[in-house]
Structures are given as structure tokens and as C-alpha cells.
Coordinates of C-alpha atoms in Angstrom, one line a residue:
X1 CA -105.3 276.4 -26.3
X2 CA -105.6 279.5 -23.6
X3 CA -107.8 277.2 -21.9
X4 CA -105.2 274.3 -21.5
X5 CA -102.2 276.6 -20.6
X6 CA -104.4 277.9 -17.6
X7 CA -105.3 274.1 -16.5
X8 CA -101.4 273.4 -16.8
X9 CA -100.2 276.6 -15.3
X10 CA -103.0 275.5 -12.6
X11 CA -101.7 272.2 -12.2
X12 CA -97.8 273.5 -11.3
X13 CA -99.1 274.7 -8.2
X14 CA -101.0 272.4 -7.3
X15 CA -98.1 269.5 -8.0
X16 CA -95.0 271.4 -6.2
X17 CA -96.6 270.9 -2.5
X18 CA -97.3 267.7 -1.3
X19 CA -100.1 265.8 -2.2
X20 CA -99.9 262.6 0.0
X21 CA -101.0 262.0 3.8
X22 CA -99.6 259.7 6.0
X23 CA -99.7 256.3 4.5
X24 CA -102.7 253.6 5.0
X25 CA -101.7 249.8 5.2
X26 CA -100.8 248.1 1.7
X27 CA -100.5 251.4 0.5
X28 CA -97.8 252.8 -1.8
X29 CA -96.0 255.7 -1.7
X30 CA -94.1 257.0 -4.7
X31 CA -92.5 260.3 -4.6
X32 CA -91.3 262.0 -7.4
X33 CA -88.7 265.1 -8.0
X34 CA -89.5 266.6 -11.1
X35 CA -88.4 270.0 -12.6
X36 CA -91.3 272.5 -12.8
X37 CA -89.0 275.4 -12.0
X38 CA -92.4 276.9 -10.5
X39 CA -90.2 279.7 -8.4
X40 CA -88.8 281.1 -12.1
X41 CA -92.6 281.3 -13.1
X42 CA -92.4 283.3 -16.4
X43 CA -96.3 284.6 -17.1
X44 CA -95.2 287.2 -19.8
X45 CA -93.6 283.8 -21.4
X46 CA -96.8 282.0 -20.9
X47 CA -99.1 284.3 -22.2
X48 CA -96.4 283.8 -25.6
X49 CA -97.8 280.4 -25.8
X50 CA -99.5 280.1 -29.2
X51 CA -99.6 276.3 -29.5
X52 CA -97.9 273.3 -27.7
X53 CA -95.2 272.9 -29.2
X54 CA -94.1 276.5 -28.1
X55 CA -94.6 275.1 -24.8
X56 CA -91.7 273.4 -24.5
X57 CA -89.7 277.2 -24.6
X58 CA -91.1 278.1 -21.0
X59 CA -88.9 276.0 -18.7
X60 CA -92.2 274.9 -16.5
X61 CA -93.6 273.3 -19.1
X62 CA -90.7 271.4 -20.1
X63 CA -91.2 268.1 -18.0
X64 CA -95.2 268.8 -17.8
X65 CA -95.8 266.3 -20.0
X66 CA -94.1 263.8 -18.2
X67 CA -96.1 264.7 -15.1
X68 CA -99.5 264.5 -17.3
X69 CA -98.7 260.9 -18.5
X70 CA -97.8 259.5 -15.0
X71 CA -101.1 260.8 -14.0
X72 CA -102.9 259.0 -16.8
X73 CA -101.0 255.5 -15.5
X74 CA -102.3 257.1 -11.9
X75 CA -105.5 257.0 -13.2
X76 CA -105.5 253.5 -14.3
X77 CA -104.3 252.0 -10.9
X78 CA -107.3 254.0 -9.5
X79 CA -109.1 251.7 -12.1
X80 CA -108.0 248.3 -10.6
X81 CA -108.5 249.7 -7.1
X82 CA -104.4 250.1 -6.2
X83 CA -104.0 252.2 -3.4
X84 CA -101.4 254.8 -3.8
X85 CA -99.8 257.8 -2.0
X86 CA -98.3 260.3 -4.2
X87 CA -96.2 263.1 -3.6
X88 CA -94.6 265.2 -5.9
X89 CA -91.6 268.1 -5.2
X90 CA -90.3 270.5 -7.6
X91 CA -86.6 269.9 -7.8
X92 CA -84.4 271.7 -10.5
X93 CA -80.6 272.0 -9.8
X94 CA -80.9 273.4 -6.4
X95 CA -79.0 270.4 -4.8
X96 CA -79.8 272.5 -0.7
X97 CA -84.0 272.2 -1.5
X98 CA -82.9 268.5 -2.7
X99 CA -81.4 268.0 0.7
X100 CA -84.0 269.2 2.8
X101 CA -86.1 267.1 1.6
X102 CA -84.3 263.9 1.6
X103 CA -83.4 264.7 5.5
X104 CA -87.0 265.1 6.2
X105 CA -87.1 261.6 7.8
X106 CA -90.8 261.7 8.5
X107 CA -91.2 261.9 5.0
X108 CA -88.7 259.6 3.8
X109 CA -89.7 257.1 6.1
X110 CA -93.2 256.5 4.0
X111 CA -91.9 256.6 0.6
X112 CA -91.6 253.0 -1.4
X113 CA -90.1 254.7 -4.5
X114 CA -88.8 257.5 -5.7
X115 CA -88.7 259.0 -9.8
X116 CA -86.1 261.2 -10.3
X117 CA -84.1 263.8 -10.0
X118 CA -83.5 264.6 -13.6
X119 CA -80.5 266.4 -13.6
X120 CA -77.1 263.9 -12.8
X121 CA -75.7 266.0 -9.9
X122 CA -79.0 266.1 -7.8
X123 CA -79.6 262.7 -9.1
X124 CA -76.3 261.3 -7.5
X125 CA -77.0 263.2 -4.3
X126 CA -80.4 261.7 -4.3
X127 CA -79.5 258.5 -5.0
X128 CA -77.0 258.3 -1.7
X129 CA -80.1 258.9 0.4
X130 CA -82.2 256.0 -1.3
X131 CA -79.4 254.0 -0.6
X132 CA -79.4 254.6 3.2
X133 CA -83.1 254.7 3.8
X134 CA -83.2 251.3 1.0
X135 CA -85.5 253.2 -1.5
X136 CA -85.3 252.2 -4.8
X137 CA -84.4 255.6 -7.2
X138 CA -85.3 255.6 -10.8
X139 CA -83.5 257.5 -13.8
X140 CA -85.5 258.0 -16.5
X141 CA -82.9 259.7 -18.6
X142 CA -78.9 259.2 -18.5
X143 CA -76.9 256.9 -20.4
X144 CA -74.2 257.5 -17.7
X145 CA -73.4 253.7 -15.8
X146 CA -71.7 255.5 -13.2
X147 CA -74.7 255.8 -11.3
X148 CA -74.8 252.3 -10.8
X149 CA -72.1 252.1 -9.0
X150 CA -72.2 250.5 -5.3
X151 CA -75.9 251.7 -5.1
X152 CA -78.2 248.5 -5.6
X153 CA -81.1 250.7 -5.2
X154 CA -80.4 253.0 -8.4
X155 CA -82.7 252.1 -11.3
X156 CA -81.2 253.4 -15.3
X157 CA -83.8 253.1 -17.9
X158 CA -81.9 254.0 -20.7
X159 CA -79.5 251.1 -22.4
X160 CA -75.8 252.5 -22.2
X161 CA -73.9 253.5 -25.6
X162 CA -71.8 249.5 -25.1
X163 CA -75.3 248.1 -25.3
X164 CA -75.2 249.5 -28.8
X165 CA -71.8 248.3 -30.1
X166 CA -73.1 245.1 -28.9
X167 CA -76.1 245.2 -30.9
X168 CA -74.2 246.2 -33.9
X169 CA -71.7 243.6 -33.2
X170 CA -74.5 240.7 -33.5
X171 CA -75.7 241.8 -36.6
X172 CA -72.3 241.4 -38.1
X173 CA -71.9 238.0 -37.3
X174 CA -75.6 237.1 -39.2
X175 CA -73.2 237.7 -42.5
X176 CA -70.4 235.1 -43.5
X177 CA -68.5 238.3 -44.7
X178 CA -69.0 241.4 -43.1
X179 CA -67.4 244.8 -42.0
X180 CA -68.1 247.1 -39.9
X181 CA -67.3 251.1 -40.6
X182 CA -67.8 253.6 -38.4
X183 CA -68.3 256.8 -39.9
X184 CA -67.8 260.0 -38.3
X185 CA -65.8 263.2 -36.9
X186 CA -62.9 261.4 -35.9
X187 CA -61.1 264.6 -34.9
X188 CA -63.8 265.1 -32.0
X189 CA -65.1 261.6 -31.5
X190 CA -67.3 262.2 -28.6
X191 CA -68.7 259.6 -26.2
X192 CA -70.6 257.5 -28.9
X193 CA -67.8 257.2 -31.2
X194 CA -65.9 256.2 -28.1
X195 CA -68.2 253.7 -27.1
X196 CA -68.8 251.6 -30.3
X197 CA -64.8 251.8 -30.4
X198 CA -63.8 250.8 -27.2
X199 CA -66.4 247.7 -27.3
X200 CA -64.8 246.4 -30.6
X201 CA -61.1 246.6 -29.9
X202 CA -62.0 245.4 -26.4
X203 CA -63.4 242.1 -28.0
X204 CA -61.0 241.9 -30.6
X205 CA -63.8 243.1 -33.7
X206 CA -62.4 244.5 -36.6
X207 CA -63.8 247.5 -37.8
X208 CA -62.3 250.5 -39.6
X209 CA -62.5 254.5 -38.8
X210 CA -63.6 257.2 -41.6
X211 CA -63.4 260.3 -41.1
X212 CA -66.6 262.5 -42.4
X213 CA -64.6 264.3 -45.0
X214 CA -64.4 260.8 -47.2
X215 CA -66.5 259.2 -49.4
X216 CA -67.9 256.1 -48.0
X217 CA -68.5 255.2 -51.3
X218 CA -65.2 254.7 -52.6
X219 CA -64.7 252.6 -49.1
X220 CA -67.6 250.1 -49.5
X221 CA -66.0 247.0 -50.9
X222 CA -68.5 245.2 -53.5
X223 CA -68.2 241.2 -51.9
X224 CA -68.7 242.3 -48.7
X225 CA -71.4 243.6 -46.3
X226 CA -70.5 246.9 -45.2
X227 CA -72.2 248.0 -41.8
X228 CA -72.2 251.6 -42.0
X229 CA -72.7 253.5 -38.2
X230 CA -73.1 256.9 -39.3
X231 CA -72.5 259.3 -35.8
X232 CA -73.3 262.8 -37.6
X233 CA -77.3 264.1 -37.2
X234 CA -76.6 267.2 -39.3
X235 CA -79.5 267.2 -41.7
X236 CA -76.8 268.8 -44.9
X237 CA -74.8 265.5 -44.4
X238 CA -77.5 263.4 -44.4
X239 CA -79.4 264.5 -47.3
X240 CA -75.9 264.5 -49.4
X241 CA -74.6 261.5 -47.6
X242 CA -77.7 259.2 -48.4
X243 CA -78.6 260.7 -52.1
X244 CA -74.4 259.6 -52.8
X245 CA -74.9 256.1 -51.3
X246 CA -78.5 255.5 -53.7
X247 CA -76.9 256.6 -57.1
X248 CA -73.3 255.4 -56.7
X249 CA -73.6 252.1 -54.0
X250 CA -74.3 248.7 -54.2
X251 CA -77.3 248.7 -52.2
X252 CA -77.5 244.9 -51.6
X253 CA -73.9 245.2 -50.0
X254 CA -75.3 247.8 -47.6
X255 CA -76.7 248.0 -44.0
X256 CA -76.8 251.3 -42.4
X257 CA -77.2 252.4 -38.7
X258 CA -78.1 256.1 -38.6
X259 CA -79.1 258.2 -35.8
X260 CA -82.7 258.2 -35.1
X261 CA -83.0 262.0 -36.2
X262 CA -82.6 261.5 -39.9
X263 CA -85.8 259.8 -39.7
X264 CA -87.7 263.2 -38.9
X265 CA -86.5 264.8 -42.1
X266 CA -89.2 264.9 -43.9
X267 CA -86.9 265.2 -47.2
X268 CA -87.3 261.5 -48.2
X269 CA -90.5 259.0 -47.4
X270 CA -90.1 256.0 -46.2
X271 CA -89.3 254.0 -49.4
X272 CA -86.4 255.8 -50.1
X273 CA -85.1 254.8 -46.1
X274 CA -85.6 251.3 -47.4
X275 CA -83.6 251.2 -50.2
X276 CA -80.2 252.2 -48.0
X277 CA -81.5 249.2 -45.6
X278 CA -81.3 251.9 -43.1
X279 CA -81.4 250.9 -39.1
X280 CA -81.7 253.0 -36.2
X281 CA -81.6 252.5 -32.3
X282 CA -84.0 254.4 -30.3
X283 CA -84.3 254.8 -26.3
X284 CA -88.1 255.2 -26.8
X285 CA -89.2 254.7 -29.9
X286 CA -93.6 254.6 -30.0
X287 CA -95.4 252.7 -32.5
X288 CA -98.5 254.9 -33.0
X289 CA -100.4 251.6 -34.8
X290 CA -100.1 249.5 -31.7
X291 CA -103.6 249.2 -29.8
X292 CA -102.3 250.0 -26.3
X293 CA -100.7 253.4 -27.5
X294 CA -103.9 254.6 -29.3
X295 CA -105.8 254.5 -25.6
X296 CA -103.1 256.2 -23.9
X297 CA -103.4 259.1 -26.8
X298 CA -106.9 259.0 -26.5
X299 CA -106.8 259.0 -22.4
X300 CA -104.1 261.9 -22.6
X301 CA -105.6 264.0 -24.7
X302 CA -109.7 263.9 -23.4
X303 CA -107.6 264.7 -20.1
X304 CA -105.2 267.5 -20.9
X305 CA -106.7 268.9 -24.2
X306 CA -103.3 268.5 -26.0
X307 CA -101.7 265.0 -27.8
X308 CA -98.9 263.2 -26.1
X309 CA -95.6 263.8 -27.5
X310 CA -92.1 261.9 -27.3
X311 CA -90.7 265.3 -26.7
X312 CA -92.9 266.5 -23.7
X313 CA -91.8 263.2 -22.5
X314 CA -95.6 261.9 -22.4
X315 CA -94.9 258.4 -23.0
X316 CA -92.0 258.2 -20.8
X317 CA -94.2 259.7 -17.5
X318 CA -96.6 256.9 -18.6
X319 CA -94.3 254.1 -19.1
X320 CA -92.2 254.8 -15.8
X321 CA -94.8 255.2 -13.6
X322 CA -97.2 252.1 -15.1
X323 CA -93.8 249.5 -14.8
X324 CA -92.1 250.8 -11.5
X325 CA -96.1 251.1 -10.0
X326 CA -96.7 247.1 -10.5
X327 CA -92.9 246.7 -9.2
X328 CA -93.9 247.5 -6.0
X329 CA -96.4 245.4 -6.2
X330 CA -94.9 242.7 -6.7
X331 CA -92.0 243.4 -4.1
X332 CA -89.7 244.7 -6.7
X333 CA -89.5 241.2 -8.3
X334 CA -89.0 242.5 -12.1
X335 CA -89.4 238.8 -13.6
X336 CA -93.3 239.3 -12.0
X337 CA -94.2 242.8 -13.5
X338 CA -96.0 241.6 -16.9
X339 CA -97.3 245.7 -17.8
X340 CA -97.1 246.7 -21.4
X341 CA -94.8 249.2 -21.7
X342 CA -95.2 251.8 -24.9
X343 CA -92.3 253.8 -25.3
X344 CA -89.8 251.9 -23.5
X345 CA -88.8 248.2 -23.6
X346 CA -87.3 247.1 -20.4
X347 CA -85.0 244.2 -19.7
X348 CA -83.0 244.9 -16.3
X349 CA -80.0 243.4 -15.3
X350 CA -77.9 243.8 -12.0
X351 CA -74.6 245.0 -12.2
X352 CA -72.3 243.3 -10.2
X353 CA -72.5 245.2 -6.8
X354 CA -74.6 247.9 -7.9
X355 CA -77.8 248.6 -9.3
X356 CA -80.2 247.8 -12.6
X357 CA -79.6 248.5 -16.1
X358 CA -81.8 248.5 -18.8
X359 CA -80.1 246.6 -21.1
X360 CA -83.0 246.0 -23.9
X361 CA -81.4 248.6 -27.2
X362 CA -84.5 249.1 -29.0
X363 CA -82.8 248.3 -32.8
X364 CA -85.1 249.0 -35.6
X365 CA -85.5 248.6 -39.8
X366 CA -86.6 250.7 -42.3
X367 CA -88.2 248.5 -45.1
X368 CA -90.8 249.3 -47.3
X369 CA -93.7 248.1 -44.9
X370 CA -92.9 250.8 -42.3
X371 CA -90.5 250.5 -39.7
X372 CA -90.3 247.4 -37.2
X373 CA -88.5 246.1 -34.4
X374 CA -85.4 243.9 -35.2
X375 CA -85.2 240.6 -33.4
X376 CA -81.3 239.6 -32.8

């Protein structure tokens, strides 16, 4: 482990300074403003690292893994002989370093693409320079469509909250009798709850509001399919909530649509998920039996010494860089980009006078096979 934290620790000063020279005909330069927060270095917090999950504590680390899986896609377009220019800034909150490098015209005026920032106010300040020097910006992250606006250059990866209630929506019209509840702390709905609301009363569905402190079991009606969108990811209400709903429900009457964190409680198994016909979306969800994601593991880990992980954001380096690479390539014509993407699944659509959205909600089942995509 000591030797990989010195390789990374290695590699953040090597990745905050430039790396590209000036740019060679048909070549490609992508620049990207990640987070390494190499001038708050913290060695006595480094040399704390015991394993690599504690990694993700030291704030350097945090997006490292990002960076190591878009150098593994890197690595491939070195493979098929694609000639790229990379250059990579370390770019936290500090919106004046963001500036100066966005003003630095000589280097703006060689960069094809930029990947980030990560945070939404350097993002947005960001995203006004793409927009003058015509530089399309991608957000890995936000769920926010605001960045979309009047920017036709912005890139958002990440299907927004409506996508969902639209999903949802769908489903319920596969029944002849259905109904949709939506289940959660109605006294502080937040911006999910507000979402999956506003899209239904905005297109006339019926659905009915529960508040967490009832039982959803005295609400489920026995002719009837009830659509259950649990929005509370406390483990205590999920263990009570689901062990109610398998001893005192009609299962067969029952579809639910949990968050994707009550699948990493390792309480229940699988089975026991199947039986509640439980459903979850996921903004990048990796199927670890797929034949593409075992060589990226494989590639990450003879190259870095540690596994990929969704939450060093592994994947989602990979996938960004691997897509938005064979974009430019192909002149930015989405419908020509035919990559395999692992954690996310991309379908972009324009806004109306702004810029791309993801609009592809990954929606997946529980059943006694596993878990697999659902195809509305």
C-alpha cells in the first residue's frame, strides 16, 4: 500500500503543471480542471493512509481516481495511435486561479475540450469562457439543468431528477390499474420529492403523498398496483420499512423504487430485494460481469496497484474521457461516437437554445437472477 500512496502522492505533482506542448496537426487537446488541492498537501494525513478506502479522507486523493481511469482510456487511444495533447490544472474553489487560466488565450486557443470544473460555481464561471472561445465543457457530476442554459457548449452527464418522474411515470402506464405513492419526509421535501411532484401534477398524473411517519401498509390497496418511491436512505427505516412490507403486503400488488443505497446494506441478500420487486435508478451503476469492465479492472489495477471503485470515481474518469475523446473525433457528432461506455449510459439531447443533457435514467430490477437493466 505505502508503495502506491508514494506513486499517487508522485503523480499530484506531476498532474497540476501542464503536461501538453503546443499542438501538432490532427491533434487533440483536452484540458481538464480537476480538484487535487495539491497546495493543502496534508503528509502527516498521508502517512495515516492504512488502505484505500481511507484514501478518500485526504482531500488530494479524493478525485485521484478519476484522474487514474482517464489515464487508462489515455492509454488506450495511445493503443489505436490517436494523437492527443493533454493538460491537466488543479482547480478547487479558487474561482481567481480558475480565471487566470481561462484568460490565458495562448492556452485556450489550443484546447478542443475541456472536463470540468467540479464544483458548480467555478463550473459556471468556466463554462462562460467555453462559450466565447466555442469549447465544449463537460460536467461529470450535477443534476442541476441550469447550466444548460444559453450555453450550447455545456455538456451534463448526469440525467436530471424530471428524467426520473418520467421514468416512473412510464412504468405506471405498463399496468391497467396502477398508483403511484410517493413516500417520504413531506415536512422537508427537498429537491427529489420536488421533482417527481412537480412532473406529475404538471402532466395531470395522480399520485398520492405519505408522510414517513405512516404505514404504507395500511395505504397499499389489494386490486391495485402500488408504485412505491421511497425518498428516505436511512438504513433504520429501510430495514423496518422493507421487513413490514414482506410479512404484512401483498407482494404481487407491489413495485418499489428505492434509493440505490439500500442496496449496499448488506442486511438482506439479494433474494429478499426480489421479493419487494424492488427498483432503483442509478447515475452510474457498473455491472462487474460485463466483459469490457473486467479489462478496465484489470488495466487499472496492474497500473495503479489498487481496484477501481465507483466512489474514487474510477469508472467515471474512464467513461468521460473514452466517450468525449472519440467525440472529437468525430467532430462532436454524438450519433457517430459508437464507444462502450461502463458506468454511464449516455443518450444526449439538446435543449432548446442551450446545451446537452443526458437524458438516459439508468432504471434497474432486483429479481432473483441479480440485478438488470429495465427496458421501458
Amino acid at each position: 500500500m505505502k508503495k502506491t500512496i508514494l506513486s499517487i502522492v508522485l503523480l499530484i505533482s506531476v498532474v497540476c503543471s501542464a503536461m501538453g506542448q503546443s499542438s501538432l496537426a490532427g491533434e487533440k487537446t483536452i484540458l481538464y480542471l480537476i480538484p487535487f488541492y495539491s497546495r493543502q498537501y496534508d503528509g502527516q494525513a498521508v502517512s495515516r493512509v492504512k488502505e484505500s478506502k481511507d484514501m478518500r479522507a485526504v482531500n488530494a486523493f479524493q478525485l485521484m481516481g478519476f484522474w487514474a481511469g482517464a489515464q487508462v482510456a489515455l492509454d488506450e487511444f495511445n493503443d489505436d495511435n490517436v494523437h492527443l495533447n493533454v493538460i491537466v490544472k488543479d482547480i478547487t474553489d479558487n474561482e481567481s486561479r480558475l480565471r487566470t487560466i481561462m484568460e490565458d488565450r495562448d492556452l485556450m486557443s489550443r484546447v478542443d475540450l475541456i472536463v470540468g470544473p467540479f464544483f458548480s460555481r467555478t463550473f459556471a464561471i468556466a463554462a462562460q469562457y467555453a462559450k466565447e472561445y466555442g469549447i465544449p465543457i463537460v460536467n461529470p457530476f450535477t443534476t442541476r439543468t441550469d447550466i444548460l442554459h444559453d450555453n450550447e457548449y455545456v455538456y451534463k452527464l448526469v440525467p436530471s431528477l424530471e428524467t426520473r418522474a418520467a421514468t416512473v411515470a412510464y412504468l405506471s402506464d405498463l399496468y391497467p390499474k396502477s398508483r403511484i405513492i410517493l413516500y417520504a419526509d413531506t415536512a422537508r421535501p427537498g429537491r427529489e420529492y420536488s421533482a417527481y411532484a412537480d412532473y406529475f401534477n404538471h402532466n395531470n398524473i395522480p399520485f398520492v403523498s405519505l408522510p414517513l411517519q405512516k404505514d404504507i401498509v395500511q395505504e397499499l390497496k389489494p386490486d391495485t398496483k402500488n408504485i412505491v418511491i421511497v425518498l428516505n436512505r436511512e438504513s433504520a427505516k429501510m430495514l423496518m420499512l422493507s421487513r413490514d412490507l414482506i410479512f404484512k403486503s401483498n407482494l404481487n400488488n407491489l413495485v418499489m423504487v428505492v434509493p440505490e443505497e439500500w442496496l449496499k446494506v448488506s442486511t438482506y441478500d439479494i433474494e429478499y430485494y426480489a421479493k419487494l420487486n424492488m427498483h432503483f435508478f442509478s447515475d452510474y451503476y457498473v455491472d462487474e460481469t460485463n466483459e469490457k469492465t473486467k479489462v478496465f479492472i484489470h488495466n487499472y489495477t496492474s497500473k495503479f496497484g489498487v481496484p477501481p471503485t465507483i466512489e474514487a470515481f474510477s469508472f467515471q474518469g474512464y467513461d468521460i474521457t473514452r466517450y468525449f475523446v472519440s467525440a472529437l473525433f468525430n467532430d462532436m457528432d454524438l450519433d457517430r461516437v459508437k464507444t462502450e461506455t461502463i458506468g454511464y449510459h449516455f443518450s444526449f439531447e439538446k435543449t432548446p437554445g442551450g446545451g446537452y443533457e443526458n437524458i438516459n435514467a439508468q432504471f434497474l430490477e432486483v429479481d432473483d437472477k441479480g440485478i438488470h437493466s429495465v427496458g421501458l
